[in-house]
Amino acid sequence: MCAHVLVAEDDEMQAELIRRSLLAEGHTATVVHDGRAALDAARRLAPDLVVLDLMLPVIDGFGVCRVLRRDADIPVVMLTARSEEDDVLLGLELGADDYMTKPYSPRELMARIRTVLRRSGRGAGTERREDPVVRAGGIAVDPVRHEVTCDGAPVECTPAEFEILLAMVAEPERVFSRRQLLEVTRGTDRASTERAVDVHIMNLRRKIEADPRRPARLLTVFGVGYKLSGGRG
């Protein structure tokens, strides 16, 4: 059962962990970091499910859930560090389909998402969503088979390179700071540093660029970080 999941989480590390877990399950994911962006994305993208942090800036999770329930019928799994019974009850009364308190196991969260999707009847059936591969700029990354191709040719990547490429292909044209890319590799390379990110990028350029000295895909944004150039597909 593959679905498009909207992740509304202001903690970038938590959001990235959830996104990677969803991709590994074969889902697609869109990540936002505040409540207003969550509502805008929900209206624009009509996701199959929303993973919704309670303590969002701008509009909190309660407010987002209230609007979602008024305007749409999208399943919601709420996340929060607050476990008071009144908060749990309020979230459920507003229409949350499930509720998890932090810290939580990503594996358990994925299991809860599967259950909610199955119960709601969402997420299965379309050809687009049955394909877990993410594509952009001539690069295809398969998070299930752990395979990468560039212009149709296979590319061998280290685990850290794979995680960096997966993150960047999933969000083409987004500028990632070195620190953000470092967090992406934490599950595979805990001894890594921000300087090591530069080395991973250099090695990836050797593998996906026609001329690594003049990259056309994996671009440096000076003073900020790196981005993958090229639209989806």
CSV table of N, CA and C in Angstrom, one decimal, residues 62-130:
chain,number,residue,atom,x,y,z
A,62,PHE,N,-3.4,21.3,16.7
A,62,PHE,CA,-4.8,21.3,16.9
A,62,PHE,C,-5.6,22.1,15.9
A,63,GLY,N,-5.0,23.3,15.6
A,63,GLY,CA,-5.6,24.2,14.6
A,63,GLY,C,-5.6,23.6,13.2
A,64,VAL,N,-4.5,23.0,12.9
A,64,VAL,CA,-4.4,22.4,11.6
A,64,VAL,C,-5.4,21.3,11.4
A,65,CYS,N,-5.5,20.4,12.5
A,65,CYS,CA,-6.4,19.3,12.4
A,65,CYS,C,-7.9,19.8,12.3
A,66,ARG,N,-8.2,20.8,13.0
A,66,ARG,CA,-9.5,21.4,13.0
A,66,ARG,C,-9.9,21.8,11.6
A,67,VAL,N,-9.0,22.5,10.9
A,67,VAL,CA,-9.3,23.0,9.5
A,67,VAL,C,-9.3,21.8,8.6
A,68,LEU,N,-8.4,20.8,8.7
A,68,LEU,CA,-8.5,19.6,7.9
A,68,LEU,C,-9.8,18.9,8.0
A,69,ARG,N,-10.3,18.8,9.2
A,69,ARG,CA,-11.5,18.1,9.4
A,69,ARG,C,-12.7,18.9,8.8
A,70,ARG,N,-12.6,20.2,8.8
A,70,ARG,CA,-13.7,21.0,8.3
A,70,ARG,C,-13.7,21.0,6.8
A,71,ASP,N,-12.5,21.0,6.2
A,71,ASP,CA,-12.4,21.2,4.7
A,71,ASP,C,-12.2,19.9,3.9
A,72,ALA,N,-11.7,18.8,4.6
A,72,ALA,CA,-11.4,17.6,3.8
A,72,ALA,C,-11.5,16.4,4.7
A,73,ASP,N,-11.3,15.2,4.2
A,73,ASP,CA,-11.4,14.0,4.9
A,73,ASP,C,-10.1,13.2,4.8
A,74,ILE,N,-9.0,13.9,5.3
A,74,ILE,CA,-7.7,13.3,5.2
A,74,ILE,C,-7.3,12.7,6.5
A,75,PRO,N,-6.9,11.4,6.5
A,75,PRO,CA,-6.5,10.8,7.8
A,75,PRO,C,-5.3,11.5,8.4
A,76,VAL,N,-5.3,11.6,9.7
A,76,VAL,CA,-4.3,12.3,10.5
A,76,VAL,C,-3.7,11.5,11.6
A,77,VAL,N,-2.4,11.4,11.6
A,77,VAL,CA,-1.7,10.8,12.7
A,77,VAL,C,-1.0,11.9,13.5
A,78,MET,N,-1.3,12.2,14.7
A,78,MET,CA,-0.7,13.2,15.5
A,78,MET,C,0.5,12.8,16.2
A,79,LEU,N,1.5,13.6,16.3
A,79,LEU,CA,2.7,13.4,17.1
A,79,LEU,C,2.9,14.5,18.1
A,80,THR,N,3.3,14.2,19.3
A,80,THR,CA,3.6,15.2,20.2
A,80,THR,C,4.5,14.8,21.4
A,81,ALA,N,5.2,15.7,22.0
A,81,ALA,CA,5.9,15.4,23.2
A,81,ALA,C,5.1,15.5,24.4
A,82,ARG,N,3.8,16.0,24.3
A,82,ARG,CA,2.9,16.1,25.4
A,82,ARG,C,2.0,14.9,25.5
A,83,SER,N,2.0,14.3,26.6
A,83,SER,CA,1.2,13.0,26.7
A,83,SER,C,0.1,13.2,27.7
A,84,GLU,N,-0.3,14.4,28.1
A,84,GLU,CA,-1.4,14.6,29.1
A,84,GLU,C,-2.7,14.0,28.5
A,85,GLU,N,-3.5,13.4,29.3
A,85,GLU,CA,-4.7,12.8,28.8
A,85,GLU,C,-5.6,13.8,28.1
A,86,ASP,N,-5.7,15.0,28.6
A,86,ASP,CA,-6.6,16.0,28.0
A,86,ASP,C,-6.1,16.3,26.6
A,87,ASP,N,-4.8,16.4,26.3
A,87,ASP,CA,-4.3,16.7,25.0
A,87,ASP,C,-4.7,15.5,24.0
A,88,VAL,N,-4.5,14.3,24.5
A,88,VAL,CA,-4.8,13.1,23.7
A,88,VAL,C,-6.3,13.1,23.4
A,89,LEU,N,-7.1,13.4,24.3
A,89,LEU,CA,-8.6,13.4,24.1
A,89,LEU,C,-9.0,14.5,23.1
A,90,LEU,N,-8.4,15.7,23.3
A,90,LEU,CA,-8.7,16.8,22.4
A,90,LEU,C,-8.3,16.5,21.0
A,91,GLY,N,-7.1,15.9,20.8
A,91,GLY,CA,-6.7,15.5,19.4
A,91,GLY,C,-7.6,14.5,18.8
A,92,LEU,N,-8.1,13.5,19.6
A,92,LEU,CA,-9.0,12.5,19.0
A,92,LEU,C,-10.4,13.1,18.8
A,93,GLU,N,-10.8,14.0,19.7
A,93,GLU,CA,-12.1,14.7,19.5
A,93,GLU,C,-12.1,15.6,18.2
A,94,LEU,N,-10.9,16.1,17.9
A,94,LEU,CA,-10.8,17.0,16.7
A,94,LEU,C,-10.8,16.1,15.4
A,95,GLY,N,-10.6,14.8,15.6
A,95,GLY,CA,-10.7,13.9,14.4
A,95,GLY,C,-9.4,13.2,14.1
A,96,ALA,N,-8.4,13.3,14.9
A,96,ALA,CA,-7.1,12.6,14.6
A,96,ALA,C,-7.4,11.1,14.6
A,97,ASP,N,-6.9,10.4,13.6
A,97,ASP,CA,-7.1,9.0,13.5
A,97,ASP,C,-6.2,8.1,14.4
A,98,ASP,N,-5.1,8.7,14.8
A,98,ASP,CA,-4.2,8.0,15.7
A,98,ASP,C,-3.3,9.1,16.4
A,99,TYR,N,-2.6,8.7,17.4
A,99,TYR,CA,-1.9,9.7,18.3
A,99,TYR,C,-0.7,9.0,18.9
A,100,MET,N,0.5,9.5,18.6
A,100,MET,CA,1.7,8.9,19.2
A,100,MET,C,2.5,10.0,20.0
A,101,THR,N,3.1,9.6,21.1
A,101,THR,CA,3.8,10.6,21.9
A,101,THR,C,5.3,10.3,21.7
A,102,LYS,N,6.1,11.4,21.7
A,102,LYS,CA,7.6,11.3,21.6
A,102,LYS,C,8.2,11.0,22.9
A,103,PRO,N,9.3,10.2,22.9
A,103,PRO,CA,10.0,9.6,21.7
A,103,PRO,C,9.2,8.4,21.2
A,104,TYR,N,9.3,8.1,20.0
A,104,TYR,CA,8.6,6.9,19.4
A,104,TYR,C,9.5,6.2,18.5
A,105,SER,N,9.1,5.0,18.2
A,105,SER,CA,9.9,4.2,17.2
A,105,SER,C,9.4,4.4,15.8
A,106,PRO,N,10.3,4.8,14.9
A,106,PRO,CA,9.9,5.0,13.5
A,106,PRO,C,9.2,3.7,12.9
A,107,ARG,N,9.6,2.6,13.4
A,107,ARG,CA,9.0,1.3,12.9
A,107,ARG,C,7.5,1.3,13.4
A,108,GLU,N,7.3,1.7,14.6
A,108,GLU,CA,5.9,1.7,15.1
A,108,GLU,C,5.1,2.7,14.4
A,109,LEU,N,5.7,3.9,14.1
A,109,LEU,CA,5.0,4.9,13.4
A,109,LEU,C,4.5,4.4,12.0
A,110,MET,N,5.4,3.7,11.3
A,110,MET,CA,5.1,3.2,10.0
A,110,MET,C,4.0,2.2,10.1
A,111,ALA,N,4.0,1.4,11.2
A,111,ALA,CA,2.9,0.4,11.4
A,111,ALA,C,1.6,1.1,11.6
A,112,ARG,N,1.6,2.2,12.4
A,112,ARG,CA,0.4,2.9,12.6
A,112,ARG,C,-0.1,3.5,11.3
A,113,ILE,N,0.8,4.1,10.5
A,113,ILE,CA,0.4,4.6,9.2
A,113,ILE,C,-0.2,3.6,8.3
A,114,ARG,N,0.4,2.4,8.3
A,114,ARG,CA,-0.2,1.3,7.5
A,114,ARG,C,-1.6,1.0,7.9
A,115,THR,N,-1.8,1.0,9.2
A,115,THR,CA,-3.1,0.6,9.8
A,115,THR,C,-4.2,1.7,9.4
A,116,VAL,N,-3.8,3.0,9.6
A,116,VAL,CA,-4.7,4.1,9.3
A,116,VAL,C,-5.0,4.1,7.8
A,117,LEU,N,-4.0,3.9,6.9
A,117,LEU,CA,-4.3,3.9,5.5
A,117,LEU,C,-5.2,2.7,5.1
A,118,ARG,N,-5.0,1.5,5.7
A,118,ARG,CA,-5.8,0.4,5.4
A,118,ARG,C,-7.2,0.6,5.9
A,119,ARG,N,-7.4,1.2,7.0
A,119,ARG,CA,-8.7,1.5,7.6
A,119,ARG,C,-9.5,2.5,6.8
A,120,SER,N,-8.7,3.5,6.2
A,120,SER,CA,-9.4,4.6,5.5
A,120,SER,C,-9.6,4.2,4.0
A,121,GLY,N,-8.9,3.2,3.5
A,121,GLY,CA,-9.0,2.8,2.1
A,121,GLY,C,-8.3,3.6,1.2
A,122,ARG,N,-7.3,4.4,1.8
A,122,ARG,CA,-6.5,5.3,0.9
A,122,ARG,C,-5.2,4.7,0.6
A,123,GLY,N,-4.5,5.3,-0.5
A,123,GLY,CA,-3.1,5.0,-0.7
A,123,GLY,C,-2.8,3.8,-1.7
A,124,ALA,N,-3.8,3.1,-2.0
A,124,ALA,CA,-3.6,1.9,-2.9
A,124,ALA,C,-4.2,2.2,-4.3
A,125,GLY,N,-3.5,1.7,-5.3
A,125,GLY,CA,-4.3,1.6,-6.6
A,125,GLY,C,-3.7,2.4,-7.8
A,126,THR,N,-3.2,3.6,-7.6
A,126,THR,CA,-2.8,4.4,-8.8
A,126,THR,C,-1.4,3.9,-9.2
A,127,GLU,N,-1.2,4.0,-10.5
A,127,GLU,CA,0.1,3.5,-11.0
A,127,GLU,C,1.3,4.4,-10.4
A,128,ARG,N,1.0,5.7,-10.3
A,128,ARG,CA,2.1,6.6,-9.8
A,128,ARG,C,2.5,6.1,-8.4
A,129,ARG,N,1.6,5.8,-7.5
A,129,ARG,CA,1.9,5.5,-6.2
A,129,ARG,C,2.4,4.1,-5.9
A,130,GLU,N,2.2,3.2,-6.9
A,130,GLU,CA,2.8,1.9,-6.8
A,130,GLU,C,4.3,1.9,-7.1
